Amino acid sequence: MRRLKRPFLTVPLTLLFAGNCFGQLANARSGTLILIGFTAEGITLASDSAVHTEGEAVRTGAQKIYPLGKFAACLFNGATKIQYVQNGTVVDEEDFLALCLRWIRLHPNPGLAEARSALARVVNEAYRRFYSKYPPPGPPSPESRFAVIIVG
């Protein structure tokens, strides 16, 4: 009996990060939608392209998925920068996305475990550097979350 090869798509992981509205579509002011699909031929990744900066209109066209070596990808979600603002002027900042992309450029074909631990270290060190200079008055707000997702 001949078996037909049918393409199928499973979506085992759909991540919706919507600020304080995790898992809700209603009343979400900001967020990122990331879809990851697996087929017999490979992996399909998709994300929205919207970016929101406080006090500005939503912009589109942002890249949120980056190649990680030959057979993997890295997806970024959340607040990509943390800033210290004084009198409306940015005095200092840590740009997590720029730091992660710098590491990716310097390591053209990393293993998944290496990339996961290295990028987590890059982000954690940036948080430590920033909060050692500017201790927060309380726990970080949900809007200051940043996630690195590695698929391969």
N, CA, C and O of each residue as an XYZ file, in Angstrom:
608
protein
N       0.842     -1.176      0.000
C       0.000      0.000      0.000
C       0.887      1.238      0.000
O       1.793      1.366      0.823
N       0.624      2.121     -0.904
C       1.413      3.341     -1.023
C       0.860      4.385     -0.071
O      -0.347      4.621     -0.012
N       1.756      4.998      0.667
C       1.354      6.024      1.627
C       1.593      7.403      1.031
O       2.679      7.690      0.528
N       0.594      8.239      1.088
C       0.724      9.596      0.575
C       1.527     10.438      1.560
O       1.333     10.369      2.774
N       2.408     11.214      1.016
C       3.171     12.131      1.854
C       2.382     13.422      1.954
O       2.250     14.166      0.982
N       1.868     13.670      3.128
C       1.063     14.872      3.333
C       1.829     15.847      4.204
O       2.291     15.479      5.285
N       1.970     17.060      3.764
C       2.602     18.033      4.640
C       1.674     18.347      5.811
O       0.463     18.479      5.635
N       2.228     18.460      6.956
C       1.434     18.832      8.109
C       2.237     19.801      8.951
O       3.467     19.826      8.910
N       1.542     20.560      9.681
C       2.182     21.569     10.517
C       1.618     21.442     11.919
O       0.408     21.508     12.136
N       2.508     21.263     12.843
C       2.080     21.306     14.235
C       2.668     22.552     14.842
O       3.785     22.944     14.507
N       1.959     23.150     15.693
C       2.436     24.348     16.366
C       2.501     24.016     17.850
O       1.555     24.270     18.596
N       3.634     23.443     18.273
C       3.735     23.031     19.663
C       3.942     24.187     20.619
O       3.742     24.045     21.825
N       4.337     25.314     20.095
C       4.669     26.403     20.992
C       4.223     27.707     20.376
O       4.744     28.119     19.340
N       3.287     28.343     20.987
C       2.863     29.677     20.583
C       3.041     30.562     21.795
O       2.436     30.330     22.841
N       3.860     31.562     21.653
C       4.147     32.437     22.781
C       3.524     33.798     22.533
O       3.744     34.419     21.493
N       2.761     34.241     23.480
C       2.195     35.581     23.420
C       2.602     36.296     24.686
O       2.152     35.952     25.779
N       3.444     37.281     24.538
C       3.861     38.074     25.677
C       3.177     39.423     25.525
O       3.456     40.169     24.587
N       2.295     39.724     26.436
C       1.507     40.948     26.304
C       1.553     41.771     27.581
O       0.513     42.097     28.154
N       2.738     42.102     28.021
C       2.872     42.938     29.205
C       2.195     42.306     30.398
O       2.507     41.174     30.768
N       1.274     43.024     31.000
C       0.546     42.512     32.161
C      -0.543     41.521     31.778
O      -1.154     40.917     32.659
N      -0.800     41.340     30.494
C      -1.918     40.506     30.045
C      -1.415     39.194     29.468
O      -1.855     38.804     28.387
N      -0.509     38.497     30.147
C       0.051     37.254     29.631
C      -1.072     36.277     29.303
O      -1.883     35.943     30.166
N      -1.116     35.822     28.063
C      -2.105     34.843     27.665
C      -3.456     35.429     27.295
O      -4.375     34.671     26.982
N      -3.614     36.733     27.316
C      -4.881     37.359     26.956
C      -4.700     38.207     25.718
O      -3.659     38.834     25.522
N      -5.715     38.219     24.895
C      -5.669     39.084     23.724
C      -6.363     40.412     23.989
O      -6.004     41.424     23.387
N      -7.344     40.426     24.874
C      -8.088     41.648     25.156
C      -7.230     42.622     25.954
O      -6.489     42.224     26.853
N      -7.337     43.870     25.621
C      -6.694     44.966     26.348
C      -5.166     44.889     26.374
O      -4.536     45.512     27.230
N      -4.572     44.150     25.469
C      -3.108     44.093     25.419
C      -2.600     45.322     24.683
O      -2.944     45.550     23.523
N      -1.774     46.115     25.368
C      -1.241     47.332     24.759
C       0.031     47.049     23.987
O       0.344     47.766     23.037
N       0.773     46.019     24.374
C       2.013     45.692     23.679
C       2.260     44.208     23.825
O       1.682     43.560     24.697
N       3.110     43.670     22.984
C       3.428     42.256     23.069
C       4.072     41.768     21.785
O       4.242     42.524     20.828
N       4.421     40.510     21.782
C       5.020     39.884     20.618
C       4.359     38.539     20.403
O       4.133     37.794     21.357
N       4.054     38.230     19.174
C       3.505     36.934     18.831
C       4.589     36.178     18.081
O       5.096     36.653     17.065
N       4.942     35.002     18.580
C       5.950     34.168     17.940
C       5.329     32.804     17.690
O       4.785     32.187     18.606
N       5.411     32.332     16.448
C       4.902     31.012     16.089
C       6.068     30.140     15.657
O       6.933     30.572     14.896
N       6.082     28.911     16.150
C       7.120     27.952     15.786
C       6.404     26.698     15.306
O       5.627     26.104     16.053
N       6.655     26.294     14.077
C       6.026     25.108     13.514
C       7.070     24.103     13.062
O       8.122     24.482     12.548
N       6.782     22.837     13.251
C       7.700     21.774     12.849
C       7.042     20.938     11.749
O       5.872     20.574     11.866
N       7.785     20.631     10.682
C       7.320     19.748      9.629
C       8.387     18.677      9.436
O       9.450     18.723     10.056
N       8.095     17.727      8.580
C       9.081     16.683      8.290
C      10.310     17.270      7.596
O      11.400     16.704      7.680
N      10.139     18.400      6.911
C      11.242     19.015      6.175
C      12.034     20.032      6.983
O      13.148     20.382      6.592
N      11.503     20.512      8.085
C      12.235     21.513      8.847
C      11.340     22.270      9.811
O      10.268     21.807     10.202
N      11.813     23.437     10.176
C      11.131     24.277     11.150
C      10.699     25.570     10.468
O      11.428     26.118      9.641
N       9.522     26.047     10.815
C       9.029     27.317     10.308
C       8.863     28.270     11.487
O       8.267     27.915     12.504
N       9.391     29.474     11.341
C       9.310     30.482     12.394
C       8.617     31.718     11.851
O       8.797     32.086     10.691
N       7.837     32.343     12.688
C       7.187     33.595     12.291
C       6.996     34.461     13.524
O       6.806     33.955     14.630
N       7.047     35.756     13.324
C       6.755     36.691     14.415
C       6.142     37.945     13.811
O       6.226     38.187     12.607
N       5.530     38.724     14.671
C       5.042     40.023     14.216
C       6.250     40.948     14.074
O       7.370     40.564     14.413
N       6.030     42.152     13.578
C       7.151     43.079     13.391
C       6.923     44.409     14.090
O       7.576     45.401     13.765
N       6.004     44.438     15.045
C       5.666     45.694     15.717
C       6.631     45.989     16.859
O       7.093     45.085     17.556
N       6.922     47.265     17.033
C       7.769     47.739     18.129
C       7.071     48.927     18.763
O       6.568     49.813     18.073
N       7.048     48.932     20.086
C       6.433     50.045     20.802
C       7.433     50.631     21.783
O       8.023     49.909     22.586
N       7.619     51.919     21.715
C       8.436     52.644     22.677
C       7.497     53.577     23.420
O       6.675     54.261     22.810
N       7.623     53.601     24.741
C       6.723     54.412     25.551
C       6.698     55.848     25.044
O       7.742     56.460     24.819
N       5.495     56.372     24.869
C       5.333     57.745     24.413
C       5.394     57.908     22.904
O       5.261     59.025     22.405
N       5.593     56.822     22.164
C       5.673     56.897     20.707
C       4.624     55.996     20.078
O       4.068     55.118     20.738
N       4.359     56.217     18.811
C       3.428     55.358     18.078
C       4.083     54.001     17.812
O       5.308     53.889     17.786
N       3.262     52.986     17.619
C       3.766     51.659     17.290
C       4.378     51.696     15.893
O       3.770     52.211     14.954
N       5.579     51.148     15.764
C       6.256     51.075     14.470
C       6.255     49.625     14.007
O       6.214     48.709     14.828
N       6.299     49.416     12.702
C       6.369     48.057     12.158
C       7.674     47.898     11.381
O       8.355     48.876     11.071
N       8.001     46.659     11.078
C       9.199     46.381     10.292
C      10.387     45.936     11.119
O      11.490     45.811     10.589
N      10.191     45.696     12.403
C      11.306     45.272     13.259
C      11.631     43.804     13.025
O      10.732     42.985     12.842
N      12.897     43.481     13.031
C      13.333     42.089     12.926
C      13.406     41.496     14.318
O      14.035     42.076     15.204
N      12.768     40.343     14.530
C      12.762     39.681     15.831
C      13.335     38.273     15.766
O      13.520     37.630     16.800
N      13.617     37.789     14.560
C      14.187     36.452     14.373
C      15.526     36.617     13.661
O      15.615     37.275     12.625
N      16.572     36.005     14.237
C      17.922     36.114     13.678
C      18.520     34.728     13.518
O      18.299     33.861     14.364
N      19.287     34.499     12.427
C      19.948     33.201     12.267
C      20.987     32.995     13.366
O      21.664     33.931     13.792
N      21.092     31.769     13.801
C      22.067     31.388     14.825
C      22.826     30.200     14.256
O      22.415     29.053     14.433
N      23.922     30.471     13.578
C      24.642     29.406     12.890
C      23.890     28.975     11.652
O      23.114     29.745     11.086
N      24.123     27.725     11.226
C      23.527     27.219      9.994
C      22.170     26.565     10.197
O      21.360     26.531      9.271
N      21.906     26.045     11.389
C      20.712     25.227     11.571
C      19.842     25.655     12.739
O      19.057     24.853     13.246
N      19.961     26.888     13.172
C      19.181     27.344     14.319
C      18.806     28.815     14.135
O      19.281     29.495     13.225
N      17.945     29.273     15.025
C      17.539     30.677     15.011
C      17.339     31.146     16.436
O      17.108     30.354     17.349
N      17.432     32.436     16.601
C      17.260     33.063     17.898
C      16.146     34.088     17.746
O      16.158     34.903     16.824
N      15.180     34.037     18.662
C      14.052     34.953     18.635
C      14.114     35.794     19.899
O      14.388     35.277     20.982
N      13.861     37.078     19.764
C      13.928     37.986     20.904
C      12.547     38.552     21.183
O      11.781     38.854     20.267
N      12.248     38.688     22.461
C      10.933     39.148     22.876
C      11.065     40.046     24.091
O      11.898     39.800     24.963
N      10.260     41.067     24.149
C      10.199     41.895     25.347
C      10.937     43.210     25.188
O      11.248     43.650     24.081
N      11.207     43.824     26.331
C      11.895     45.112     26.364
C      13.367     44.885     26.046
O      14.083     44.282     26.846
N      13.825     45.353     24.901
C      15.200     45.091     24.463
C      16.216     46.034     25.099
O      17.422     45.822     24.972
N      15.742     47.070     25.780
C      16.636     48.010     26.456
C      16.112     48.293     27.848
O      14.910     48.224     28.103
N      17.023     48.611     28.736
C      16.643     49.140     30.038
C      17.372     50.471     30.167
O      18.574     50.550     29.917
N      16.646     51.517     30.557
C      17.217     52.861     30.542
C      17.062     53.549     31.895
O      16.108     53.313     32.636
N      18.033     54.405     32.185
C      17.929     55.314     33.313
C      17.650     56.682     32.717
O      18.470     57.238     31.987
N      16.475     57.217     33.039
C      16.037     58.489     32.469
C      15.957     59.523     33.582
O      15.373     59.278     34.637
N      16.553     60.682     33.327
C      16.535     61.767     34.304
C      16.071     63.026     33.591
O      16.670     63.444     32.600
N      15.005     63.627     34.097
C      14.433     64.846     33.501
C      14.128     64.662     32.012
O      14.337     65.574     31.212
N      13.634     63.477     31.651
C      13.256     63.215     30.265
C      14.404     62.876     29.339
O      14.189     62.673     28.144
N      15.629     62.811     29.862
C      16.797     62.502     29.044
C      17.358     61.145     29.450
O      17.502     60.860     30.639
N      17.676     60.304     28.459
C      18.284     59.008     28.738
C      19.731     59.254     29.153
O      20.543     59.731     28.360
N      20.046     58.921     30.409
C      21.382     59.123     30.951
C      22.258     57.900     30.687
O      23.443     58.031     30.382
N      21.665     56.710     30.808
C      22.417     55.469     30.632
C      21.447     54.382     30.196
O      20.253     54.456     30.486
N      21.959     53.375     29.502
C      21.108     52.267     29.098
C      21.936     51.020     28.844
O      23.139     51.089     28.589
N      21.268     49.881     28.919
C      21.820     48.600     28.489
C      20.907     48.117     27.369
O      19.693     48.027     27.555
N      21.473     47.808     26.222
C      20.719     47.351     25.060
C      20.948     45.846     24.906
O      21.954     45.420     24.338
N      20.002     45.042     25.418
C      20.154     43.590     25.411
C      20.247     43.027     24.001
O      21.057     42.140     23.733
N      19.421     43.543     23.107
C      19.428     43.044     21.738
C      20.783     43.273     21.077
O      21.324     42.365     20.447
N      21.333     44.473     21.214
C      22.641     44.769     20.613
C      23.731     43.876     21.196
O      24.603     43.407     20.464
N      23.691     43.637     22.509
C      24.694     42.773     23.140
C      24.575     41.332     22.643
O      25.583     40.678     22.376
N      23.341     40.840     22.519
C      23.134     39.474     22.023
C      23.565     39.338     20.564
O      24.199     38.351     20.193
N      23.221     40.326     19.737
C      23.605     40.269     18.325
C      25.115     40.356     18.157
O      25.672     39.746     17.244
N      25.777     41.101     19.018
C      27.239     41.158     18.982
C      27.821     39.778     19.265
O      28.747     39.345     18.579
N      27.279     39.075     20.282
C      27.766     37.733     20.601
C      27.531     36.788     19.420
O      28.397     35.979     19.086
N      26.360     36.892     18.790
C      26.040     36.026     17.648
C      27.009     36.279     16.496
O      27.458     35.329     15.854
N      27.341     37.542     16.221
C      28.303     37.853     15.155
C      29.680     37.282     15.455
O      30.370     36.818     14.547
N      30.089     37.311     16.725
C      31.413     36.808     17.111
C      31.480     35.283     17.166
O      32.574     34.720     17.201
N      30.327     34.602     17.175
C      30.262     33.141     17.241
C      29.378     32.658     16.100
O      28.186     32.425     16.298
N      29.952     32.503     14.899
C      29.146     32.263     13.705
C      28.405     30.919     13.653
O      27.411     30.823     12.933
N      28.833     29.887     14.372
C      28.137     28.601     14.306
C      28.168     27.893     15.663
O      28.787     26.838     15.799
N      27.501     28.474     16.666
C      27.558     27.875     18.003
C      26.606     26.686     18.134
O      25.650     26.556     17.370
N      26.879     25.832     19.099
C      25.926     24.794     19.448
C      24.772     25.414     20.211
O      24.896     26.515     20.747
N      23.653     24.713     20.261
C      22.468     25.264     20.926
C      22.712     25.489     22.412
O      22.340     26.534     22.947
N      23.337     24.519     23.090
C      23.587     24.659     24.533
C      24.545     25.817     24.800
O      24.360     26.580     25.747
N      25.564     25.940     23.963
C      26.526     27.043     24.113
C      25.826     28.385     23.931
O      26.040     29.307     24.719
N      24.994     28.502     22.904
C      24.293     29.762     22.636
C      23.330     30.093     23.775
O      23.254     31.239     24.218
N      22.602     29.090     24.243
C      21.636     29.332     25.325
C      22.326     29.873     26.566
O      21.891     30.879     27.125
N      23.393     29.219     27.004
C      24.060     29.670     28.231
C      24.795     30.990     28.022
O      24.800     31.838     28.914
N      25.414     31.178     26.860
C      26.156     32.420     26.613
C      25.223     33.620     26.516
O      25.516     34.671     27.086
N      24.111     33.486     25.811
C      23.196     34.613     25.677
C      22.508     34.923     27.006
O      22.262     36.088     27.319
N      22.198     33.899     27.782
C      21.645     34.149     29.125
C      22.658     34.905     29.974
O      22.288     35.812     30.720
N      23.928     34.541     29.867
C      24.983     35.223     30.627
C      25.111     36.684     30.177
O      25.265     37.577     31.010
N      25.048     36.925     28.878
C      25.143     38.289     28.341
C      24.030     39.165     28.920
O      24.286     40.285     29.362
N      22.798     38.656     28.918
C      21.657     39.433     29.415
C      21.751     39.623     30.928
O      21.529     40.726     31.428
N      22.076     38.563     31.653
C      22.182     38.669     33.117
C      23.274     39.634     33.547
O      23.090     40.392     34.500
N      24.414     39.618     32.855
C      25.491     40.554     33.181
C      25.064     42.000     32.911
O      25.424     42.906     33.663
N      24.305     42.211     31.848
C      23.824     43.563     31.538
C      22.869     44.044     32.626
O      22.956     45.188     33.071
N      21.949     43.163     33.057
C      21.056     43.532     34.163
C      21.853     43.870     35.421
O      21.585     44.879     36.073
N      22.833     43.030     35.763
C      23.647     43.266     36.971
C      24.408     44.598     36.884
O      24.455     45.365     37.846
N      24.997     44.851     35.721
C      25.729     46.115     35.531
C      24.814     47.311     35.757
O      25.158     48.253     36.472
N      23.644     47.251     35.133
C      22.711     48.371     35.207
C      22.209     48.570     36.634
O      22.249     49.684     37.155
N      21.737     47.494     37.271
C      21.161     47.624     38.614
C      22.208     47.832     39.698
O      21.858     48.235     40.807
N      23.479     47.569     39.415
C      24.515     47.915     40.394
C      24.723     49.428     40.434
O      25.119     49.977     41.462
N      24.454     50.100     39.310
C      24.562     51.563     39.258
C      23.263     52.253     39.659
O      23.284     53.312     40.286
N      22.139     51.654     39.299
C      20.828     52.268     39.532
C      19.902     51.250     40.185
O      19.073     50.652     39.498
N      20.021     51.041     41.492
C      19.156     50.058     42.161
C      17.681     50.430     42.003
O      17.305     51.587     42.192
N      16.858     49.454     41.658
C      15.426     49.764     41.488
C      14.760     50.012     42.836
O      15.173     49.444     43.847
N      13.738     50.852     42.857
C      13.023     51.103     44.116
C      12.151     49.920     44.529
O      11.753     49.827     45.691
N      11.854     49.031     43.613
C      11.018     47.859     43.890
C      11.308     46.798     42.858
O      12.298     46.889     42.132
N      10.450     45.783     42.783
C      10.687     44.736     41.781
C      10.537     45.295     40.367
O       9.746     46.212     40.145
N      11.294     44.748     39.407
C      11.170     45.226     38.020
C       9.737     45.062     37.522
O       9.053     44.098     37.865
N       9.297     46.011     36.714
C       7.936     45.962     36.180
C       7.855     44.885     35.104
O       8.883     44.499     34.547
N       6.648     44.390     34.798
C       6.507     43.382     33.736
C       7.003     43.888     32.385
O       7.412     43.093     31.539
N       6.969     45.204     32.175
C       7.425     45.748     30.896
C       8.938     45.651     30.728
O       9.435     45.849     29.620
N       9.693     45.349     31.802
C      11.147     45.275     31.674
C      11.623     43.851     31.410
O      12.821     43.583     31.506
N      10.728     42.942     31.085
C      11.114     41.563     30.805
C      11.692     41.442     29.405
O      11.276     42.137     28.477
N      12.661     40.545     29.274
C      13.305     40.282     27.987
C      13.530     38.782     27.894
O      14.005     38.169     28.850
N      13.197     38.184     26.762
C      13.351     36.743     26.602
C      14.154     36.451     25.340
O      14.013     37.130     24.323
N      14.994     35.430     25.430
C      15.748     34.916     24.292
C      15.249     33.496     24.078
O      15.296     32.673     24.993
N      14.773     33.208     22.876
C      14.254     31.877     22.536
C      15.136     31.315     21.438
O      15.340     31.959     20.408
N      15.663     30.107     21.655
C      16.548     29.478     20.678
C      15.864     28.225     20.132
O      15.388     27.383     20.893
N      15.824     28.117     18.807
C      15.206     26.983     18.153
C      16.185     26.418     17.155
O      16.817     27.168     16.411
N      16.320     25.104     17.128
C      17.236     24.504     16.166
C      16.986     23.039     16.003
O      17.674     22.378     15.225
